[in-house]
Amino acid sequence: MNIKANDPFLMSWLEVPANSDFPVQNIPFGIFKYDNEEPRPASRIGDHVIDLSALADFGYFDKLEIEDLNVFYKPVLNDLFALGKPMVRKIRNRLSDLFEDNNEELKNDHEARNNALFRIDEVQMMMPVEVGDYTDFYSSKEHATNVGTMFRDPDNALLPNWKHIPVGYHGRSSSIVVSGTNIHRPKGQIMPPESDQPIFSPTRLMDFELEMAFVTCKETQLGDSIPVEEAEDAIIGLVLFNDLSARDIQKWEYVPLGPFLSKNFGSVISPWIVTLDAFEPFRVNGPKQDPPVLPYLKSEGKKSFDINLEVYLEAENQPEHRVCRSNFKYMYWNMAQQLAHQSVNGCNIRVGDMYASGTISGPTPESYGSMLELSWKGTKPITLPDGSRRKFINDNDAIIMRGYAEKDGLRIGFGESKTKILPAK
Ligand code: CA
């Protein structure tokens, strides 16, 4: 697909620092807040935040024939995304034009410029969408195999359905929060080892899960299904997703219906929704699926994306330390298959829904996407720069996730998702 805003040779008249995740080819969407003003939609180039409501004020979106320009003034992006992917693509192309080096339209309009541009360090980033529904998949073969090996049977690590169904569960959207929000250690029921009675306690096995999540921009009716070949038309973009997990609570509660309170006390996303369009240059083939999947899940072409993912642990008063390096391309099931499966039974899809990938582990131990796997159930602690060791996450440790795609000098990224684990309340 040829998308004008993706031209790798474009330069912007706004300064973009070397290695920035936000060159003019990114043009993500987010919600920012300045001072005591209302939160409103924005994009970003380099370290500049672009107030879309100000550009709308000055008439810069007038030619796009958007029925209701109020979408640029809302405190969440749901209405803007509800315009649909072709219109969001036009908005992104328009922003690209306006900030392209040779375009003087906005560059010379000092009043509009002064109103529209903020520095990233003078604004606060907010939740970009109101998340209606949230699904968490379990689509990394390496992660499912690692967990199956640790908790069940190394010889039958994957359950019989795993290669036939993109396994997932419905999570809770109320506790999805934006980067910078800190989370208290959850409390709950745990069954201590060598005990036959559960106790009530703060979790002793606090963990992260390195995931990505996609956001939908389409509404379907009950009974409708989204065919796998049309699924990407309903996906507007991606965020980094830290699905915090309490392993001991999880272990005791998850039979027979799956995770419940061990996963819904806080999931932390990166603030910028980077469009699927922006990742077009980074498409790759996914892993070969064997046995063959049912026809409604069969996807053609490159439906996976080569996006580098990293997790850093930052202990109090210590420098951050990388504990994991993985890649989105390792996923066995791609997003189109996940959304086709989600809707195949006629479950309706809404704008702003969030669908997380499941923990993204790769083939090597350094690519494992959770402390559970990195420390192999606590048997191989990780050593931090100050010599202290971690099997799981301590109070006042911060977890930072970063992600970016990079090819031929072009880098498109998310910035970061950061959260600190506070002591139990
Ligand atoms: Ca998860």
Short mmCIF file of C-alpha atoms and ligand atoms in Angstrom, two decimals:
data_model
loop_
_atom_site.label_atom_id
_atom_site.label_comp_id
_atom_site.label_asym_id
_atom_site.label_seq_id
_atom_site.Cartn_x
_atom_site.Cartn_y
_atom_site.Cartn_z
CA MET A 1 0.00 0.00 0.00
CA ASN A 2 1.32 3.43 -0.95
CA ILE A 3 0.66 5.91 1.87
CA LYS A 4 1.97 9.42 1.28
CA ALA A 5 2.83 10.10 4.92
CA ASN A 6 5.09 7.02 4.96
CA ASP A 7 7.55 8.38 2.34
CA PRO A 8 10.94 7.65 3.97
CA PHE A 9 12.50 10.71 2.30
CA LEU A 10 10.16 13.23 3.95
CA MET A 11 11.74 15.73 6.31
CA SER A 12 9.95 18.07 8.68
CA TRP A 13 10.55 21.73 9.43
CA LEU A 14 10.19 20.70 13.07
CA GLU A 15 13.38 19.42 14.65
CA VAL A 16 13.52 15.66 15.20
CA PRO A 17 16.30 14.41 17.51
CA ALA A 18 18.44 11.50 16.28
CA ASN A 19 16.91 8.13 17.18
CA SER A 20 13.52 9.68 17.94
CA ASP A 21 10.55 7.32 17.80
CA PHE A 22 8.55 10.15 16.26
CA PRO A 23 9.88 11.25 12.86
CA VAL A 24 7.44 12.91 10.45
CA GLN A 25 6.68 9.41 9.10
CA ASN A 26 5.09 8.36 12.43
CA ILE A 27 2.24 10.87 13.06
CA PRO A 28 0.64 8.98 15.99
CA PHE A 29 -2.52 10.02 17.82
CA GLY A 30 -2.85 10.75 21.53
CA ILE A 31 -4.63 12.88 24.11
CA PHE A 32 -2.71 15.56 25.97
CA LYS A 33 -3.46 18.00 28.74
CA TYR A 34 -1.79 21.39 29.17
CA ASP A 35 -2.01 23.18 32.51
CA ASN A 36 -5.64 23.22 33.64
CA GLU A 37 -7.06 23.13 30.14
CA GLU A 38 -9.32 20.38 28.81
CA PRO A 39 -7.60 17.23 27.49
CA ARG A 40 -7.65 17.15 23.68
CA PRO A 41 -6.35 15.23 20.65
CA ALA A 42 -2.74 15.57 19.55
CA SER A 43 -0.06 14.18 17.34
CA ARG A 44 3.69 14.28 17.80
CA ILE A 45 6.80 15.01 15.77
CA GLY A 46 10.13 14.78 17.57
CA ASP A 47 9.57 16.32 20.99
CA HIS A 48 6.79 18.60 19.73
CA VAL A 49 3.18 17.90 20.63
CA ILE A 50 0.74 19.11 17.98
CA ASP A 51 -2.64 20.27 19.26
CA LEU A 52 -5.16 19.09 16.66
CA SER A 53 -7.91 21.30 18.11
CA ALA A 54 -5.77 24.39 17.43
CA LEU A 55 -5.20 23.27 13.83
CA ALA A 56 -8.96 22.78 13.51
CA ASP A 57 -9.51 26.28 14.98
CA PHE A 58 -7.36 27.76 12.23
CA GLY A 59 -9.13 25.83 9.49
CA TYR A 60 -6.35 23.39 8.63
CA PHE A 61 -8.72 20.41 8.38
CA ASP A 62 -11.46 22.23 6.45
CA LYS A 63 -10.64 20.66 3.10
CA LEU A 64 -10.96 17.09 4.39
CA GLU A 65 -14.76 17.23 4.40
CA ILE A 66 -15.10 15.88 7.92
CA GLU A 67 -18.77 16.11 8.82
CA ASP A 68 -18.23 17.15 12.42
CA LEU A 69 -14.98 18.88 13.39
CA ASN A 70 -15.84 18.34 17.06
CA VAL A 71 -13.83 15.12 16.87
CA PHE A 72 -10.72 17.30 17.26
CA TYR A 73 -11.93 18.70 20.59
CA LYS A 74 -12.96 15.52 22.44
CA PRO A 75 -11.10 14.27 25.56
CA VAL A 76 -10.69 10.80 23.96
CA LEU A 77 -10.02 9.65 20.40
CA ASN A 78 -13.04 7.33 20.02
CA ASP A 79 -15.05 9.74 17.83
CA LEU A 80 -12.04 10.60 15.68
CA PHE A 81 -11.33 6.89 15.09
CA ALA A 82 -15.03 6.28 14.39
CA LEU A 83 -14.52 8.36 11.21
CA GLY A 84 -12.96 5.16 9.90
CA LYS A 85 -9.57 4.18 8.66
CA PRO A 86 -9.69 5.99 5.26
CA MET A 87 -10.50 9.34 6.94
CA VAL A 88 -7.90 8.88 9.70
CA ARG A 89 -5.43 8.13 6.89
CA LYS A 90 -6.40 11.45 5.26
CA ILE A 91 -5.89 13.30 8.54
CA ARG A 92 -2.49 11.68 8.95
CA ASN A 93 -1.53 12.60 5.37
CA ARG A 94 -2.73 16.17 5.98
CA LEU A 95 -0.56 16.46 9.11
CA SER A 96 2.37 15.05 7.20
CA ASP A 97 1.85 17.69 4.47
CA LEU A 98 1.59 20.53 6.96
CA PHE A 99 4.84 19.66 8.68
CA GLU A 100 6.79 18.64 5.61
CA ASP A 101 9.90 20.71 5.02
CA ASN A 102 8.82 22.46 1.82
CA ASN A 103 5.31 23.31 2.95
CA GLU A 104 5.09 26.92 4.19
CA GLU A 105 1.34 27.01 4.83
CA LEU A 106 1.58 26.45 8.59
CA LYS A 107 5.31 27.14 8.89
CA ASN A 108 4.65 30.83 8.10
CA ASP A 109 1.39 31.08 10.02
CA HIS A 110 2.93 32.15 13.31
CA GLU A 111 -0.30 32.61 15.18
CA ALA A 112 -1.51 29.09 14.38
CA ARG A 113 1.94 27.65 15.08
CA ASN A 114 2.14 29.30 18.48
CA ASN A 115 -1.25 27.96 19.38
CA ALA A 116 -0.72 24.43 18.10
CA LEU A 117 2.78 23.50 19.27
CA PHE A 118 3.76 22.36 22.76
CA ARG A 119 6.89 20.73 24.10
CA ILE A 120 6.42 17.14 25.28
CA ASP A 121 7.88 18.03 28.70
CA GLU A 122 5.27 20.74 29.33
CA VAL A 123 2.20 18.56 28.77
CA GLN A 124 0.68 15.52 30.44
CA MET A 125 -0.31 12.55 28.31
CA MET A 126 -3.71 11.03 29.07
CA MET A 127 -5.59 7.82 28.20
CA PRO A 128 -5.97 8.07 24.41
CA VAL A 129 -9.28 6.20 24.14
CA GLU A 130 -12.12 5.23 26.38
CA VAL A 131 -11.70 1.47 26.31
CA GLY A 132 -15.10 -0.19 26.01
CA ASP A 133 -14.05 -3.81 26.03
CA TYR A 134 -10.72 -5.47 26.56
CA THR A 135 -9.57 -8.90 25.42
CA ASP A 136 -6.29 -10.54 26.32
CA PHE A 137 -5.01 -13.18 23.92
CA TYR A 138 -2.33 -15.79 24.59
CA SER A 139 -0.75 -15.86 21.16
CA SER A 140 2.98 -16.37 21.68
CA LYS A 141 3.89 -20.01 21.21
CA GLU A 142 7.14 -19.58 23.13
CA HIS A 143 5.31 -18.01 26.10
CA ALA A 144 2.56 -20.65 26.15
CA THR A 145 5.20 -23.37 25.85
CA ASN A 146 7.30 -21.91 28.68
CA VAL A 147 4.30 -21.62 31.00
CA GLY A 148 3.06 -25.09 30.05
CA THR A 149 6.51 -26.51 30.70
CA MET A 150 6.81 -24.88 34.12
CA PHE A 151 3.34 -25.64 35.41
CA ARG A 152 2.22 -28.80 33.64
CA ASP A 153 4.17 -31.13 31.42
CA PRO A 154 7.23 -30.30 29.30
CA ASP A 155 6.22 -33.02 26.82
CA ASN A 156 2.72 -31.61 26.34
CA ALA A 157 3.37 -27.96 27.08
CA LEU A 158 0.79 -26.66 24.58
CA LEU A 159 -2.81 -27.65 25.24
CA PRO A 160 -4.57 -29.45 22.34
CA ASN A 161 -6.57 -26.39 21.26
CA TRP A 162 -3.67 -23.94 21.17
CA LYS A 163 -2.66 -24.26 17.51
CA HIS A 164 -6.30 -24.22 16.38
CA ILE A 165 -7.73 -21.30 18.37
CA PRO A 166 -6.23 -17.90 19.16
CA VAL A 167 -6.84 -18.53 22.87
CA GLY A 168 -7.98 -15.49 24.86
CA TYR A 169 -10.17 -14.26 27.70
CA HIS A 170 -12.23 -11.17 28.37
CA GLY A 171 -10.44 -8.84 30.75
CA ARG A 172 -11.48 -5.66 32.47
CA SER A 173 -11.15 -2.23 30.85
CA SER A 174 -11.60 -0.02 33.93
CA SER A 175 -8.06 -0.67 35.14
CA ILE A 176 -6.23 0.05 31.88
CA VAL A 177 -4.19 3.17 32.58
CA VAL A 178 -1.70 5.36 30.77
CA SER A 179 2.08 5.37 31.24
CA GLY A 180 3.15 7.28 34.34
CA THR A 181 0.35 5.83 36.47
CA ASN A 182 1.78 3.89 39.40
CA ILE A 183 0.09 0.72 40.66
CA HIS A 184 -0.23 -0.58 44.21
CA ARG A 185 0.80 -4.17 44.84
CA PRO A 186 -2.45 -6.14 44.77
CA LYS A 187 -3.74 -8.24 47.65
CA GLY A 188 -5.68 -11.45 47.38
CA GLN A 189 -5.97 -15.13 48.13
CA ILE A 190 -2.88 -17.23 47.71
CA MET A 191 -2.14 -20.82 48.54
CA PRO A 192 1.35 -20.86 50.07
CA PRO A 193 3.60 -23.74 49.00
CA GLU A 194 3.28 -26.77 51.26
CA SER A 195 0.05 -25.48 52.76
CA ASP A 196 -3.48 -26.78 52.42
CA GLN A 197 -5.24 -23.55 53.43
CA PRO A 198 -5.28 -20.30 51.44
CA ILE A 199 -4.20 -17.06 53.07
CA PHE A 200 -4.98 -13.40 52.33
CA SER A 201 -1.85 -11.43 51.53
CA PRO A 202 -0.23 -8.89 49.21
CA THR A 203 1.09 -10.81 46.21
CA ARG A 204 4.59 -12.15 46.69
CA LEU A 205 5.06 -12.82 42.98
CA MET A 206 4.47 -9.49 41.23
CA ASP A 207 5.15 -9.68 37.50
CA PHE A 208 4.85 -7.79 34.21
CA GLU A 209 3.78 -9.16 30.86
CA LEU A 210 5.30 -7.61 27.73
CA GLU A 211 2.44 -7.22 25.27
CA MET A 212 1.16 -5.07 22.43
CA ALA A 213 -2.48 -4.14 22.04
CA PHE A 214 -4.44 -3.04 19.01
CA VAL A 215 -7.35 -0.60 19.00
CA THR A 216 -10.43 -1.02 16.81
CA CYS A 217 -12.03 1.77 14.74
CA LYS A 218 -15.13 -0.05 13.55
CA GLU A 219 -18.49 -0.89 15.02
CA THR A 220 -20.24 -4.12 14.11
CA GLN A 221 -23.71 -5.38 14.99
CA LEU A 222 -24.55 -8.47 17.02
CA GLY A 223 -24.40 -11.44 14.70
CA ASP A 224 -21.82 -9.86 12.39
CA SER A 225 -18.38 -11.35 11.89
CA ILE A 226 -15.28 -9.63 10.54
CA PRO A 227 -13.61 -11.81 7.89
CA VAL A 228 -9.90 -12.29 8.41
CA GLU A 229 -9.07 -10.51 5.13
CA GLU A 230 -11.03 -7.40 6.25
CA ALA A 231 -9.84 -7.41 9.86
CA GLU A 232 -7.00 -4.91 9.37
CA ASP A 233 -9.53 -2.35 8.07
CA ALA A 234 -10.99 -2.35 11.58
CA ILE A 235 -7.63 -1.90 13.36
CA ILE A 236 -6.51 1.71 13.68
CA GLY A 237 -3.26 1.29 15.59
CA LEU A 238 -1.16 -0.15 18.37
CA VAL A 239 0.13 0.62 21.85
CA LEU A 240 2.60 -1.07 24.18
CA PHE A 241 0.73 -2.97 26.86
CA ASN A 242 2.12 -3.98 30.27
CA ASP A 243 -0.32 -6.56 31.61
CA LEU A 244 0.69 -6.60 35.29
CA SER A 245 0.13 -10.00 36.86
CA ALA A 246 0.18 -11.48 40.36
CA ARG A 247 1.45 -15.02 39.80
CA ASP A 248 0.53 -16.52 43.18
CA ILE A 249 -3.02 -15.14 43.04
CA GLN A 250 -3.23 -16.39 39.46
CA LYS A 251 -2.06 -19.88 40.34
CA TRP A 252 -4.72 -20.36 43.00
CA GLU A 253 -7.67 -18.78 41.15
CA TYR A 254 -7.25 -19.70 37.49
CA VAL A 255 -8.82 -23.17 37.54
CA PRO A 256 -11.35 -23.66 35.99
CA LEU A 257 -12.28 -20.29 34.42
CA GLY A 258 -8.93 -18.59 33.89
CA PRO A 259 -7.32 -15.46 35.33
CA PHE A 260 -9.53 -13.06 37.31
CA LEU A 261 -8.16 -10.79 40.05
CA SER A 262 -4.55 -11.65 39.28
CA LYS A 263 -4.66 -9.60 36.07
CA ASN A 264 -7.20 -6.79 36.45
CA PHE A 265 -5.59 -4.49 39.04
CA GLY A 266 -3.68 -2.46 36.47
CA SER A 267 -2.47 -2.68 32.87
CA VAL A 268 -0.28 0.16 31.65
CA ILE A 269 -0.22 1.37 28.04
CA SER A 270 2.02 3.76 26.11
CA PRO A 271 0.19 7.05 25.42
CA TRP A 272 0.53 7.31 21.63
CA ILE A 273 -1.56 5.14 19.33
CA VAL A 274 0.80 4.48 16.44
CA THR A 275 -1.24 3.71 13.34
CA LEU A 276 -1.06 0.36 11.62
CA ASP A 277 -0.47 2.50 8.49
CA ALA A 278 2.80 3.81 9.94
CA PHE A 279 4.03 0.23 10.35
CA GLU A 280 3.37 -0.69 6.68
CA PRO A 281 7.12 -0.73 5.83
CA PHE A 282 7.73 -3.25 8.61
CA ARG A 283 5.44 -6.09 7.54
CA VAL A 284 6.91 -9.59 7.69
CA ASN A 285 5.66 -13.14 7.39
CA GLY A 286 4.57 -14.73 10.63
CA PRO A 287 5.65 -18.18 11.81
CA LYS A 288 4.40 -21.08 9.67
CA GLN A 289 1.17 -22.40 11.14
CA ASP A 290 1.17 -26.16 11.32
CA PRO A 291 -1.33 -27.87 11.51
CA PRO A 292 -3.26 -25.73 9.01
CA VAL A 293 -5.86 -23.49 10.63
CA LEU A 294 -9.60 -23.54 9.86
CA PRO A 295 -10.58 -21.51 6.78
CA TYR A 296 -12.04 -18.57 8.76
CA LEU A 297 -8.60 -18.06 10.33
CA LYS A 298 -6.53 -18.48 7.19
CA SER A 299 -4.71 -15.21 6.47
CA GLU A 300 -2.80 -14.36 3.30
CA GLY A 301 0.27 -12.17 2.93
CA LYS A 302 2.47 -10.45 5.47
CA LYS A 303 0.27 -9.91 8.51
CA SER A 304 3.02 -9.77 11.15
CA PHE A 305 5.16 -6.76 12.05
CA ASP A 306 8.85 -6.50 12.89
CA ILE A 307 8.74 -4.34 16.02
CA ASN A 308 11.56 -4.50 18.57
CA LEU A 309 10.36 -4.66 22.16
CA GLU A 310 12.35 -4.06 25.34
CA VAL A 311 11.67 -4.17 29.05
CA TYR A 312 13.74 -2.29 31.63
CA LEU A 313 13.65 -2.60 35.39
CA GLU A 314 14.48 0.52 37.40
CA ALA A 315 15.02 -0.12 41.09
CA GLU A 316 14.75 2.86 43.43
CA ASN A 317 17.72 5.24 42.98
CA GLN A 318 19.27 2.88 40.44
CA PRO A 319 19.80 3.27 36.71
CA GLU A 320 17.38 1.38 34.49
CA HIS A 321 18.51 -2.09 33.47
CA ARG A 322 17.32 -3.99 30.44
CA VAL A 323 15.89 -7.39 31.36
CA CYS A 324 14.23 -8.42 28.09
CA ARG A 325 14.56 -7.91 24.35
CA SER A 326 11.80 -9.44 22.24
CA ASN A 327 9.92 -8.77 18.99
CA PHE A 328 6.27 -8.55 17.97
CA LYS A 329 7.01 -10.73 14.93
CA TYR A 330 7.32 -13.83 17.15
CA MET A 331 3.54 -13.99 17.62
CA TYR A 332 2.07 -17.24 16.29
CA TRP A 333 -1.37 -15.72 15.72
CA ASN A 334 -1.54 -12.33 13.97
CA MET A 335 -3.93 -9.48 14.76
CA ALA A 336 -6.18 -10.16 11.76
CA GLN A 337 -6.67 -13.73 12.95
CA GLN A 338 -7.32 -12.56 16.51
CA LEU A 339 -10.03 -10.10 15.44
CA ALA A 340 -11.61 -12.60 13.01
CA HIS A 341 -11.75 -15.10 15.85
CA GLN A 342 -13.09 -12.57 18.37
CA SER A 343 -16.03 -11.77 16.08
CA VAL A 344 -16.64 -15.15 14.43
CA ASN A 345 -19.44 -16.03 16.84
CA GLY A 346 -21.25 -12.74 16.21
CA CYS A 347 -19.83 -10.87 19.19
CA ASN A 348 -20.06 -7.16 18.30
CA ILE A 349 -16.96 -5.00 18.08
CA ARG A 350 -16.86 -1.34 19.14
CA VAL A 351 -14.66 1.64 18.44
CA GLY A 352 -11.94 1.97 21.06
CA ASP A 353 -11.91 -1.66 22.12
CA MET A 354 -8.48 -2.93 23.08
CA TYR A 355 -7.07 -6.37 22.18
CA ALA A 356 -3.79 -7.38 23.80
CA SER A 357 -1.51 -9.93 22.22
CA GLY A 358 -0.57 -11.95 25.25
CA THR A 359 2.98 -12.04 26.58
CA ILE A 360 5.44 -11.81 23.70
CA SER A 361 8.29 -14.20 24.34
CA GLY A 362 10.85 -15.14 21.73
CA PRO A 363 13.01 -18.24 21.27
CA THR A 364 15.95 -17.19 23.49
CA PRO A 365 15.97 -16.73 27.27
CA GLU A 366 16.73 -12.99 26.98
CA SER A 367 13.58 -12.59 24.87
CA TYR A 368 11.18 -13.93 27.50
CA GLY A 369 8.46 -11.37 28.20
CA SER A 370 7.78 -11.88 31.92
CA MET A 371 9.76 -12.29 35.15
CA LEU A 372 8.10 -15.70 35.55
CA GLU A 373 9.98 -16.89 32.47
CA LEU A 374 13.11 -14.72 32.80
CA SER A 375 13.77 -16.03 36.33
CA TRP A 376 12.26 -19.43 35.39
CA LYS A 377 9.76 -19.52 38.26
CA GLY A 378 12.29 -17.87 40.56
CA THR A 379 15.04 -20.44 40.06
CA LYS A 380 17.29 -18.08 38.04
CA PRO A 381 17.21 -14.61 39.64
CA ILE A 382 18.20 -11.59 37.57
CA THR A 383 21.10 -9.49 38.88
CA LEU A 384 20.69 -5.71 38.76
CA PRO A 385 23.61 -3.23 38.36
CA ASP A 386 23.84 -2.66 42.14
CA GLY A 387 24.21 -6.42 42.72
CA SER A 388 20.72 -6.91 44.10
CA ARG A 389 18.70 -9.76 42.66
CA ARG A 390 15.14 -10.10 41.46
CA LYS A 391 12.96 -13.15 40.97
CA PHE A 392 9.88 -10.96 40.67
CA ILE A 393 9.11 -7.23 41.08
CA ASN A 394 9.83 -5.49 44.40
CA ASP A 395 7.97 -2.50 45.82
CA ASN A 396 9.23 0.78 44.32
CA ASP A 397 10.67 -0.97 41.25
CA ALA A 398 9.62 0.73 38.03
CA ILE A 399 8.96 -1.25 34.85
CA ILE A 400 9.60 0.48 31.53
CA MET A 401 8.59 -0.96 28.17
CA ARG A 402 9.81 0.45 24.87
CA GLY A 403 9.08 -0.53 21.29
CA TYR A 404 10.20 0.59 17.85
CA ALA A 405 10.50 -0.66 14.31
CA GLU A 406 13.66 0.24 12.40
CA LYS A 407 14.71 -0.28 8.80
CA ASP A 408 16.86 1.63 6.27
CA GLY A 409 17.32 4.54 8.66
CA LEU A 410 13.61 4.90 9.38
CA ARG A 411 12.52 4.39 12.98
CA ILE A 412 8.88 4.35 14.09
CA GLY A 413 8.21 3.84 17.78
CA PHE A 414 5.92 4.25 20.75
CA GLY A 415 7.99 6.08 23.31
CA GLU A 416 7.44 4.14 26.52
CA SER A 417 5.06 2.63 29.01
CA LYS A 418 6.31 3.22 32.56
CA THR A 419 4.84 2.29 35.92
CA LYS A 420 6.16 1.96 39.44
CA ILE A 421 4.92 -0.72 41.83
CA LEU A 422 3.92 0.92 45.11
CA PRO A 423 3.51 -0.96 48.39
CA ALA A 424 0.11 -2.59 48.97
CA LYS A 425 -2.52 -0.12 50.17
CA CA B 1 -1.65 -11.14 29.52
#
